[in-house]
């Protein structure tokens, strides 16, 4: 799979998870983070095959999103464990975003 396809699919998945999170929970943070992260990755995917600097930039953003989604997921899971049942859906969505980010990051390392 080409880097362009990898990052565009990644962006679409993150965008869909953010939009789904907003539709389920009506949390604007899910919409904003999903749209922002997904849009950045989709935009980078158009140019990732043309320049090595763009490929490195896409990998850096992928790693930053991985860290952000993991941290936010950890916080949501901790809130869930501390008797905040409304954090179940955000925990699941953020965990899914983090898992997708890990998988994409591993695939992108194979193509360096």
N, CA, C and O atoms as a GROMACS GRO file, in nm:
protein
  448
    1UNK      N    1   0.085  -0.117   0.000
    1UNK     CA    2   0.000   0.000   0.000
    1UNK      C    3   0.090   0.124   0.000
    1UNK      O    4   0.188   0.131   0.075
    2UNK      N    5   0.056   0.219  -0.083
    2UNK     CA    6   0.136   0.341  -0.091
    2UNK      C    7   0.112   0.430   0.031
    2UNK      O    8   0.009   0.418   0.098
    3UNK      N    9   0.207   0.518   0.059
    3UNK     CA   10   0.191   0.611   0.170
    3UNK      C   11   0.070   0.702   0.149
    3UNK      O   12   0.001   0.738   0.244
    4UNK      N   13   0.047   0.739   0.024
    4UNK     CA   14  -0.067   0.826  -0.005
    4UNK      C   15  -0.198   0.757   0.036
    4UNK      O   16  -0.284   0.818   0.100
    5UNK      N   17  -0.212   0.634  -0.002
    5UNK     CA   18  -0.333   0.559   0.033
    5UNK      C   19  -0.340   0.535   0.184
    5UNK      O   20  -0.447   0.548   0.244
    6UNK      N   21  -0.228   0.500   0.247
    6UNK     CA   22  -0.222   0.474   0.390
    6UNK      C   23  -0.269   0.596   0.469
    6UNK      O   24  -0.354   0.584   0.558
    7UNK      N   25  -0.213   0.713   0.437
    7UNK     CA   26  -0.248   0.833   0.513
    7UNK      C   27  -0.388   0.885   0.480
    7UNK      O   28  -0.454   0.943   0.567
    8UNK      N   29  -0.433   0.865   0.359
    8UNK     CA   30  -0.570   0.911   0.327
    8UNK      C   31  -0.674   0.822   0.397
    8UNK      O   32  -0.775   0.872   0.446
    9UNK      N   33  -0.650   0.692   0.402
    9UNK     CA   34  -0.741   0.603   0.475
    9UNK      C   35  -0.737   0.634   0.624
    9UNK      O   36  -0.840   0.637   0.690
   10UNK      N   37  -0.617   0.658   0.676
   10UNK     CA   38  -0.602   0.696   0.817
   10UNK      C   39  -0.681   0.823   0.847
   10UNK      O   40  -0.755   0.830   0.946
   11UNK      N   41  -0.665   0.923   0.763
   11UNK     CA   42  -0.738   1.048   0.782
   11UNK      C   43  -0.889   1.028   0.778
   11UNK      O   44  -0.961   1.087   0.859
   12UNK      N   45  -0.935   0.947   0.686
   12UNK     CA   46  -1.079   0.921   0.676
   12UNK      C   47  -1.132   0.847   0.798
   12UNK      O   48  -1.242   0.876   0.846
   13UNK      N   49  -1.055   0.752   0.849
   13UNK     CA   50  -1.097   0.677   0.968
   13UNK      C   51  -1.105   0.770   1.089
   13UNK      O   52  -1.203   0.766   1.164
   14UNK      N   53  -1.002   0.852   1.109
   14UNK     CA   54  -1.002   0.945   1.222
   14UNK      C   55  -1.117   1.044   1.209
   14UNK      O   56  -1.186   1.074   1.306
   15UNK      N   57  -1.138   1.094   1.088
   15UNK     CA   58  -1.248   1.186   1.063
   15UNK      C   59  -1.382   1.120   1.095
   15UNK      O   60  -1.468   1.181   1.158
   16UNK      N   61  -1.399   0.997   1.050
   16UNK     CA   62  -1.524   0.925   1.075
   16UNK      C   63  -1.546   0.897   1.224
   16UNK      O   64  -1.658   0.908   1.274
   17UNK      N   65  -1.438   0.862   1.295
   17UNK     CA   66  -1.451   0.838   1.439
   17UNK      C   67  -1.487   0.967   1.513
   17UNK      O   68  -1.568   0.965   1.606
   18UNK      N   69  -1.427   1.077   1.473
   18UNK     CA   70  -1.460   1.206   1.535
   18UNK      C   71  -1.603   1.247   1.508
   18UNK      O   72  -1.673   1.294   1.598
   19UNK      N   73  -1.647   1.229   1.384
   19UNK     CA   74  -1.785   1.262   1.348
   19UNK      C   75  -1.882   1.169   1.420
   19UNK      O   76  -1.986   1.213   1.469
   20UNK      N   77  -1.848   1.041   1.426
   20UNK     CA   78  -1.932   0.946   1.498
   20UNK      C   79  -1.941   0.979   1.646
   20UNK      O   80  -2.048   0.969   1.707
   21UNK      N   81  -1.828   1.019   1.704
   21UNK     CA   82  -1.828   1.059   1.844
   21UNK      C   83  -1.916   1.179   1.869
   21UNK      O   84  -1.985   1.187   1.971
   22UNK      N   85  -1.914   1.273   1.776
   22UNK     CA   86  -1.999   1.391   1.791
   22UNK      C   87  -2.146   1.353   1.779
   22UNK      O   88  -2.229   1.400   1.857
   23UNK      N   89  -2.178   1.269   1.683
   23UNK     CA   90  -2.319   1.230   1.663
   23UNK      C   91  -2.373   1.151   1.781
   23UNK      O   92  -2.492   1.161   1.814
   24UNK      N   93  -2.288   1.072   1.845
   24UNK     CA   94  -2.332   0.990   1.958
   24UNK      C   95  -2.339   1.072   2.088
   24UNK      O   96  -2.436   1.063   2.162
   25UNK      N   97  -2.234   1.151   2.113
   25UNK     CA   98  -2.224   1.219   2.243
   25UNK      C   99  -2.252   1.369   2.237
   25UNK      O  100  -2.269   1.432   2.341
   26UNK      N  101  -2.257   1.425   2.119
   26UNK     CA  102  -2.274   1.570   2.099
   26UNK      C  103  -2.161   1.650   2.162
   26UNK      O  104  -2.179   1.766   2.197
   27UNK      N  105  -2.043   1.588   2.176
   27UNK     CA  106  -1.925   1.656   2.229
   27UNK      C  107  -1.852   1.724   2.113
   27UNK      O  108  -1.805   1.658   2.020
   28UNK      N  109  -1.842   1.856   2.121
   28UNK     CA  110  -1.776   1.930   2.014
   28UNK      C  111  -1.627   1.897   2.006
   28UNK      O  112  -1.567   1.910   1.900
   29UNK      N  113  -1.568   1.855   2.118
   29UNK     CA  114  -1.425   1.820   2.116
   29UNK      C  115  -1.399   1.700   2.025
   29UNK      O  116  -1.296   1.694   1.959
   30UNK      N  117  -1.491   1.606   2.022
   30UNK     CA  118  -1.476   1.490   1.933
   30UNK      C  119  -1.481   1.534   1.787
   30UNK      O  120  -1.402   1.487   1.705
   31UNK      N  121  -1.573   1.623   1.757
   31UNK     CA  122  -1.587   1.672   1.620
   31UNK      C  123  -1.463   1.752   1.579
   31UNK      O  124  -1.409   1.732   1.470
   32UNK      N  125  -1.420   1.840   1.666
   32UNK     CA  126  -1.305   1.926   1.633
   32UNK      C  127  -1.178   1.843   1.617
   32UNK      O  128  -1.105   1.861   1.519
   33UNK      N  129  -1.150   1.755   1.712
   33UNK     CA  130  -1.026   1.676   1.703
   33UNK      C  131  -1.030   1.579   1.586
   33UNK      O  132  -0.930   1.560   1.518
   34UNK      N  133  -1.145   1.516   1.563
   34UNK     CA  134  -1.156   1.424   1.450
   34UNK      C  135  -1.144   1.494   1.317
   34UNK      O  136  -1.074   1.447   1.227
   35UNK      N  137  -1.211   1.608   1.303
   35UNK     CA  138  -1.203   1.683   1.178
   35UNK      C  139  -1.064   1.740   1.155
   35UNK      O  140  -1.012   1.735   1.044
   36UNK      N  141  -1.004   1.794   1.260
   36UNK     CA  142  -0.872   1.854   1.246
   36UNK      C  143  -0.767   1.748   1.211
   36UNK      O  144  -0.693   1.763   1.114
   37UNK      N  145  -0.761   1.643   1.291
   37UNK     CA  146  -0.661   1.539   1.267
   37UNK      C  147  -0.683   1.470   1.133
   37UNK      O  148  -0.589   1.448   1.057
   38UNK      N  149  -0.807   1.435   1.104
   38UNK     CA  150  -0.838   1.370   0.978
   38UNK      C  151  -0.807   1.456   0.858
   38UNK      O  152  -0.752   1.409   0.759
   39UNK      N  153  -0.843   1.584   0.866
   39UNK     CA  154  -0.818   1.676   0.754
   39UNK      C  155  -0.670   1.698   0.731
   39UNK      O  156  -0.624   1.704   0.617
   40UNK      N  157  -0.594   1.710   0.840
   40UNK     CA  158  -0.448   1.727   0.825
   40UNK      C  159  -0.388   1.607   0.754
   40UNK      O  160  -0.307   1.622   0.663
   41UNK      N  161  -0.428   1.487   0.796
   41UNK     CA  162  -0.369   1.367   0.736
   41UNK      C  163  -0.414   1.349   0.591
   41UNK      O  164  -0.336   1.305   0.507
   42UNK      N  165  -0.537   1.383   0.562
   42UNK     CA  166  -0.584   1.373   0.423
   42UNK      C  167  -0.509   1.473   0.335
   42UNK      O  168  -0.469   1.440   0.224
   43UNK      N  169  -0.492   1.596   0.386
   43UNK     CA  170  -0.419   1.697   0.309
   43UNK      C  171  -0.274   1.654   0.285
   43UNK      O  172  -0.222   1.670   0.175
   44UNK      N  173  -0.210   1.602   0.388
   44UNK     CA  174  -0.072   1.556   0.372
   44UNK      C  175  -0.061   1.438   0.276
   44UNK      O  176   0.039   1.424   0.205
   45UNK      N  177  -0.165   1.354   0.273
   45UNK     CA  178  -0.160   1.235   0.186
   45UNK      C  179  -0.150   1.272   0.039
   45UNK      O  180  -0.095   1.195  -0.040
   46UNK      N  181  -0.202   1.388   0.000
   46UNK     CA  182  -0.194   1.429  -0.140
   46UNK      C  183  -0.051   1.456  -0.185
   46UNK      O  184  -0.019   1.443  -0.303
   47UNK      N  185   0.037   1.495  -0.090
   47UNK     CA  186   0.172   1.537  -0.126
   47UNK      C  187   0.281   1.445  -0.073
   47UNK      O  188   0.399   1.469  -0.096
   48UNK      N  189   0.242   1.340  -0.002
   48UNK     CA  190   0.339   1.256   0.068
   48UNK      C  191   0.431   1.181  -0.029
   48UNK      O  192   0.545   1.151   0.007
   49UNK      N  193   0.387   1.151  -0.149
   49UNK     CA  194   0.469   1.079  -0.245
   49UNK      C  195   0.560   1.172  -0.324
   49UNK      O  196   0.650   1.125  -0.394
   50UNK      N  197   0.540   1.302  -0.313
   50UNK     CA  198   0.614   1.397  -0.395
   50UNK      C  199   0.742   1.448  -0.329
   50UNK      O  200   0.838   1.483  -0.398
   51UNK      N  201   0.744   1.452  -0.196
   51UNK     CA  202   0.862   1.506  -0.127
   51UNK      C  203   0.889   1.429   0.002
   51UNK      O  204   0.796   1.395   0.076
   52UNK      N  205   1.015   1.404   0.027
   52UNK     CA  206   1.054   1.332   0.148
   52UNK      C  207   1.018   1.413   0.273
   52UNK      O  208   0.983   1.355   0.376
   53UNK      N  209   1.027   1.545   0.265
   53UNK     CA  210   0.995   1.630   0.380
   53UNK      C  211   0.848   1.617   0.418
   53UNK      O  212   0.814   1.620   0.537
   54UNK      N  213   0.761   1.602   0.320
   54UNK     CA  214   0.619   1.585   0.348
   54UNK      C  215   0.594   1.449   0.412
   54UNK      O  216   0.510   1.436   0.502
   55UNK      N  217   0.667   1.348   0.367
   55UNK     CA  218   0.653   1.215   0.427
   55UNK      C  219   0.695   1.218   0.574
   55UNK      O  220   0.627   1.160   0.659
   56UNK      N  221   0.805   1.285   0.603
   56UNK     CA  222   0.850   1.296   0.742
   56UNK      C  223   0.750   1.377   0.823
   56UNK      O  224   0.721   1.343   0.938
   57UNK      N  225   0.696   1.483   0.766
   57UNK     CA  226   0.594   1.564   0.833
   57UNK      C  227   0.471   1.480   0.865
   57UNK      O  228   0.415   1.490   0.975
   58UNK      N  229   0.428   1.397   0.770
   58UNK     CA  230   0.312   1.310   0.794
   58UNK      C  231   0.340   1.211   0.906
   58UNK      O  232   0.252   1.183   0.987
   59UNK      N  233   0.461   1.158   0.911
   59UNK     CA  234   0.497   1.065   1.017
   59UNK      C  235   0.499   1.135   1.154
   59UNK      O  236   0.456   1.078   1.254
   60UNK      N  237   0.548   1.258   1.156
   60UNK     CA  238   0.551   1.335   1.281
   60UNK      C  239   0.409   1.363   1.329
   60UNK      O  240   0.378   1.344   1.447
   61UNK      N  241   0.323   1.407   1.238
   61UNK     CA  242   0.183   1.432   1.276
   61UNK      C  243   0.116   1.303   1.323
   61UNK      O  244   0.042   1.304   1.421
   62UNK      N  245   0.142   1.194   1.255
   62UNK     CA  246   0.087   1.065   1.294
   62UNK      C  247   0.130   1.031   1.437
   62UNK      O  248   0.048   0.987   1.518
   63UNK      N  249   0.258   1.050   1.468
   63UNK     CA  250   0.308   1.022   1.602
   63UNK      C  251   0.245   1.116   1.705
   63UNK      O  252   0.208   1.073   1.814
   64UNK      N  253   0.234   1.244   1.671
   64UNK     CA  254   0.172   1.340   1.764
   64UNK      C  255   0.026   1.305   1.791
   64UNK      O  256  -0.020   1.316   1.905
   65UNK      N  257  -0.046   1.264   1.687
   65UNK     CA  258  -0.185   1.222   1.706
   65UNK      C  259  -0.191   1.096   1.791
   65UNK      O  260  -0.281   1.081   1.874
   66UNK      N  261  -0.098   1.006   1.770
   66UNK     CA  262  -0.090   0.884   1.852
   66UNK      C  263  -0.075   0.920   1.999
   66UNK      O  264  -0.145   0.866   2.084
   67UNK      N  265   0.016   1.010   2.029
   67UNK     CA  266   0.038   1.053   2.168
   67UNK      C  267  -0.087   1.122   2.223
   67UNK      O  268  -0.130   1.093   2.335
   68UNK      N  269  -0.145   1.212   2.145
   68UNK     CA  270  -0.263   1.286   2.191
   68UNK      C  271  -0.382   1.194   2.215
   68UNK      O  272  -0.449   1.204   2.318
   69UNK      N  273  -0.409   1.105   2.122
   69UNK     CA  274  -0.524   1.014   2.139
   69UNK      C  275  -0.501   0.916   2.253
   69UNK      O  276  -0.595   0.881   2.324
   70UNK      N  277  -0.377   0.872   2.271
   70UNK     CA  278  -0.347   0.782   2.382
   70UNK      C  279  -0.366   0.854   2.515
   70UNK      O  280  -0.427   0.798   2.607
   71UNK      N  281  -0.316   0.975   2.526
   71UNK     CA  282  -0.330   1.051   2.650
   71UNK      C  283  -0.476   1.082   2.680
   71UNK      O  284  -0.522   1.062   2.793
   72UNK      N  285  -0.549   1.129   2.581
   72UNK     CA  286  -0.690   1.161   2.603
   72UNK      C  287  -0.770   1.035   2.634
   72UNK      O  288  -0.862   1.038   2.717
   73UNK      N  289  -0.735   0.924   2.569
   73UNK     CA  290  -0.801   0.798   2.598
   73UNK      C  291  -0.773   0.752   2.740
   73UNK      O  292  -0.862   0.702   2.808
   74UNK      N  293  -0.649   0.768   2.784
   74UNK     CA  294  -0.612   0.732   2.920
   74UNK      C  295  -0.694   0.815   3.021
   74UNK      O  296  -0.746   0.761   3.118
   75UNK      N  297  -0.704   0.945   2.996
   75UNK     CA  298  -0.782   1.031   3.086
   75UNK      C  299  -0.929   0.990   3.088
   75UNK      O  300  -0.992   0.989   3.194
   76UNK      N  301  -0.984   0.957   2.971
   76UNK     CA  302  -1.124   0.915   2.964
   76UNK      C  303  -1.146   0.782   3.036
   76UNK      O  304  -1.247   0.764   3.105
   77UNK      N  305  -1.052   0.691   3.022
   77UNK     CA  306  -1.064   0.561   3.090
   77UNK      C  307  -1.052   0.580   3.241
   77UNK      O  308  -1.124   0.516   3.317
   78UNK      N  309  -0.962   0.667   3.285
   78UNK     CA  310  -0.949   0.694   3.428
   78UNK      C  311  -1.078   0.756   3.483
   78UNK      O  312  -1.122   0.720   3.592
   79UNK      N  313  -1.139   0.847   3.407
   79UNK     CA  314  -1.266   0.906   3.450
   79UNK      C  315  -1.375   0.799   3.455
   79UNK      O  316  -1.457   0.797   3.547
   80UNK      N  317  -1.374   0.710   3.357
   80UNK     CA  318  -1.472   0.600   3.354
   80UNK      C  319  -1.456   0.511   3.477
   80UNK      O  320  -1.555   0.471   3.539
   81UNK      N  321  -1.333   0.481   3.511
   81UNK     CA  322  -1.307   0.397   3.628
   81UNK      C  323  -1.339   0.468   3.759
   81UNK      O  324  -1.362   0.404   3.861
   82UNK      N  325  -1.341   0.600   3.756
   82UNK     CA  326  -1.376   0.679   3.875
   82UNK      C  327  -1.523   0.719   3.874
   82UNK      O  328  -1.559   0.830   3.914
   83UNK      N  329  -1.605   0.627   3.828
   83UNK     CA  330  -1.751   0.640   3.835
   83UNK      C  331  -1.808   0.756   3.752
   83UNK      O  332  -1.891   0.833   3.800
   84UNK      N  333  -1.760   0.766   3.628
   84UNK     CA  334  -1.819   0.859   3.531
   84UNK      C  335  -1.861   0.778   3.408
   84UNK      O  336  -1.789   0.775   3.309
   85UNK      N  337  -1.977   0.713   3.415
   85UNK     CA  338  -2.017   0.623   3.306
   85UNK      C  339  -2.036   0.694   3.171
   85UNK      O  340  -2.036   0.629   3.067
   86UNK      N  341  -2.052   0.825   3.173
   86UNK     CA  342  -2.070   0.899   3.047
   86UNK      C  343  -1.941   0.901   2.964
   86UNK      O  344  -1.943   0.942   2.848
   87UNK      N  345  -1.831   0.856   3.022
   87UNK     CA  346  -1.703   0.854   2.951
   87UNK      C  347  -1.680   0.723   2.877
   87UNK      O  348  -1.572   0.704   2.820
   88UNK      N  349  -1.777   0.632   2.876
   88UNK     CA  350  -1.760   0.504   2.808
   88UNK      C  351  -1.740   0.522   2.657
   88UNK      O  352  -1.643   0.470   2.601
   89UNK      N  353  -1.829   0.595   2.593
   89UNK     CA  354  -1.819   0.614   2.448
   89UNK      C  355  -1.692   0.690   2.411
   89UNK      O  356  -1.621   0.647   2.321
   90UNK      N  357  -1.660   0.803   2.478
   90UNK     CA  358  -1.533   0.869   2.445
   90UNK      C  359  -1.411   0.779   2.466
   90UNK      O  360  -1.315   0.786   2.390
   91UNK      N  361  -1.415   0.694   2.569
   91UNK     CA  362  -1.303   0.602   2.593
   91UNK      C  363  -1.286   0.506   2.475
   91UNK      O  364  -1.174   0.482   2.430
   92UNK      N  365  -1.395   0.453   2.428
   92UNK     CA  366  -1.391   0.358   2.316
   92UNK      C  367  -1.342   0.427   2.190
   92UNK      O  368  -1.256   0.374   2.118
   93UNK      N  369  -1.396   0.546   2.162
   93UNK     CA  370  -1.357   0.617   2.040
   93UNK      C  371  -1.210   0.660   2.044
   93UNK      O  372  -1.139   0.645   1.945
   94UNK      N  373  -1.166   0.712   2.157
   94UNK     CA  374  -1.025   0.753   2.168
   94UNK      C  375  -0.931   0.634   2.163
   94UNK      O  376  -0.822   0.643   2.106
   95UNK      N  377  -0.972   0.522   2.221
   95UNK     CA  378  -0.890   0.400   2.212
   95UNK      C  379  -0.881   0.354   2.066
   95UNK      O  380  -0.774   0.312   2.021
   96UNK      N  381  -0.992   0.362   1.994
   96UNK     CA  382  -0.991   0.324   1.852
   96UNK      C  383  -0.899   0.416   1.773
   96UNK      O  384  -0.824   0.371   1.686
   97UNK      N  385  -0.905   0.547   1.802
   97UNK     CA  386  -0.818   0.642   1.733
   97UNK      C  387  -0.671   0.614   1.763
   97UNK      O  388  -0.586   0.622   1.674
   98UNK      N  389  -0.641   0.580   1.888
   98UNK     CA  390  -0.503   0.550   1.926
   98UNK      C  391  -0.455   0.421   1.859
   98UNK      O  392  -0.341   0.415   1.812
   99UNK      N  393  -0.539   0.320   1.854
   99UNK     CA  394  -0.501   0.193   1.792
   99UNK      C  395  -0.476   0.210   1.643
   99UNK      O  396  -0.378   0.159   1.589
  100UNK      N  397  -0.565   0.283   1.577
  100UNK     CA  398  -0.546   0.309   1.433
  100UNK      C  399  -0.417   0.387   1.412
  100UNK      O  400  -0.343   0.361   1.317
  101UNK      N  401  -0.389   0.483   1.500
  101UNK     CA  402  -0.267   0.563   1.488
  101UNK      C  403  -0.142   0.476   1.504
  101UNK      O  404  -0.044   0.495   1.432
  102UNK      N  405  -0.144   0.382   1.597
  102UNK     CA  406  -0.030   0.291   1.616
  102UNK      C  407  -0.009   0.206   1.492
  102UNK      O  408   0.104   0.192   1.444
  103UNK      N  409  -0.115   0.150   1.441
  103UNK     CA  410  -0.104   0.063   1.323
  103UNK      C  411  -0.048   0.140   1.204
  103UNK      O  412   0.041   0.092   1.134
  104UNK      N  413  -0.101   0.260   1.180
  104UNK     CA  414  -0.053   0.341   1.068
  104UNK      C  415   0.093   0.381   1.089
  104UNK      O  416   0.172   0.380   0.995
  105UNK      N  417   0.129   0.416   1.212
  105UNK     CA  418   0.267   0.454   1.239
  105UNK      C  419   0.362   0.338   1.213
  105UNK      O  420   0.470   0.357   1.157
  106UNK      N  421   0.323   0.218   1.253
  106UNK     CA  422   0.407   0.100   1.229
  106UNK      C  423   0.421   0.074   1.079
  106UNK      O  424   0.531   0.046   1.031
  107UNK      N  425   0.311   0.084   1.006
  107UNK     CA  426   0.318   0.065   0.860
  107UNK      C  427   0.405   0.172   0.796
  107UNK      O  428   0.479   0.144   0.702
  108UNK      N  429   0.396   0.295   0.846
  108UNK     CA  430   0.477   0.403   0.786
  108UNK      C  431   0.625   0.383   0.814
  108UNK      O  432   0.708   0.423   0.733
  109UNK      N  433   0.660   0.323   0.928
  109UNK     CA  434   0.801   0.297   0.958
  109UNK      C  435   0.860   0.192   0.864
  109UNK      O  436   0.979   0.195   0.834
  110UNK      N  437   0.777   0.100   0.819
  110UNK     CA  438   0.823  -0.002   0.726
  110UNK      C  439   0.859   0.056   0.589
  110UNK      O  440   0.935  -0.004   0.514
  111UNK      N  441   0.804   0.173   0.558
  111UNK     CA  442   0.824   0.232   0.426
  111UNK      C  443   0.928   0.344   0.427
  111UNK      O  444   0.938   0.418   0.330
  112UNK      N  445   1.005   0.357   0.534
  112UNK     CA  446   1.106   0.465   0.541
  112UNK      C  447   1.221   0.434   0.451
  112UNK      O  448   1.316   0.512   0.443
   0.00000   0.00000   0.00000
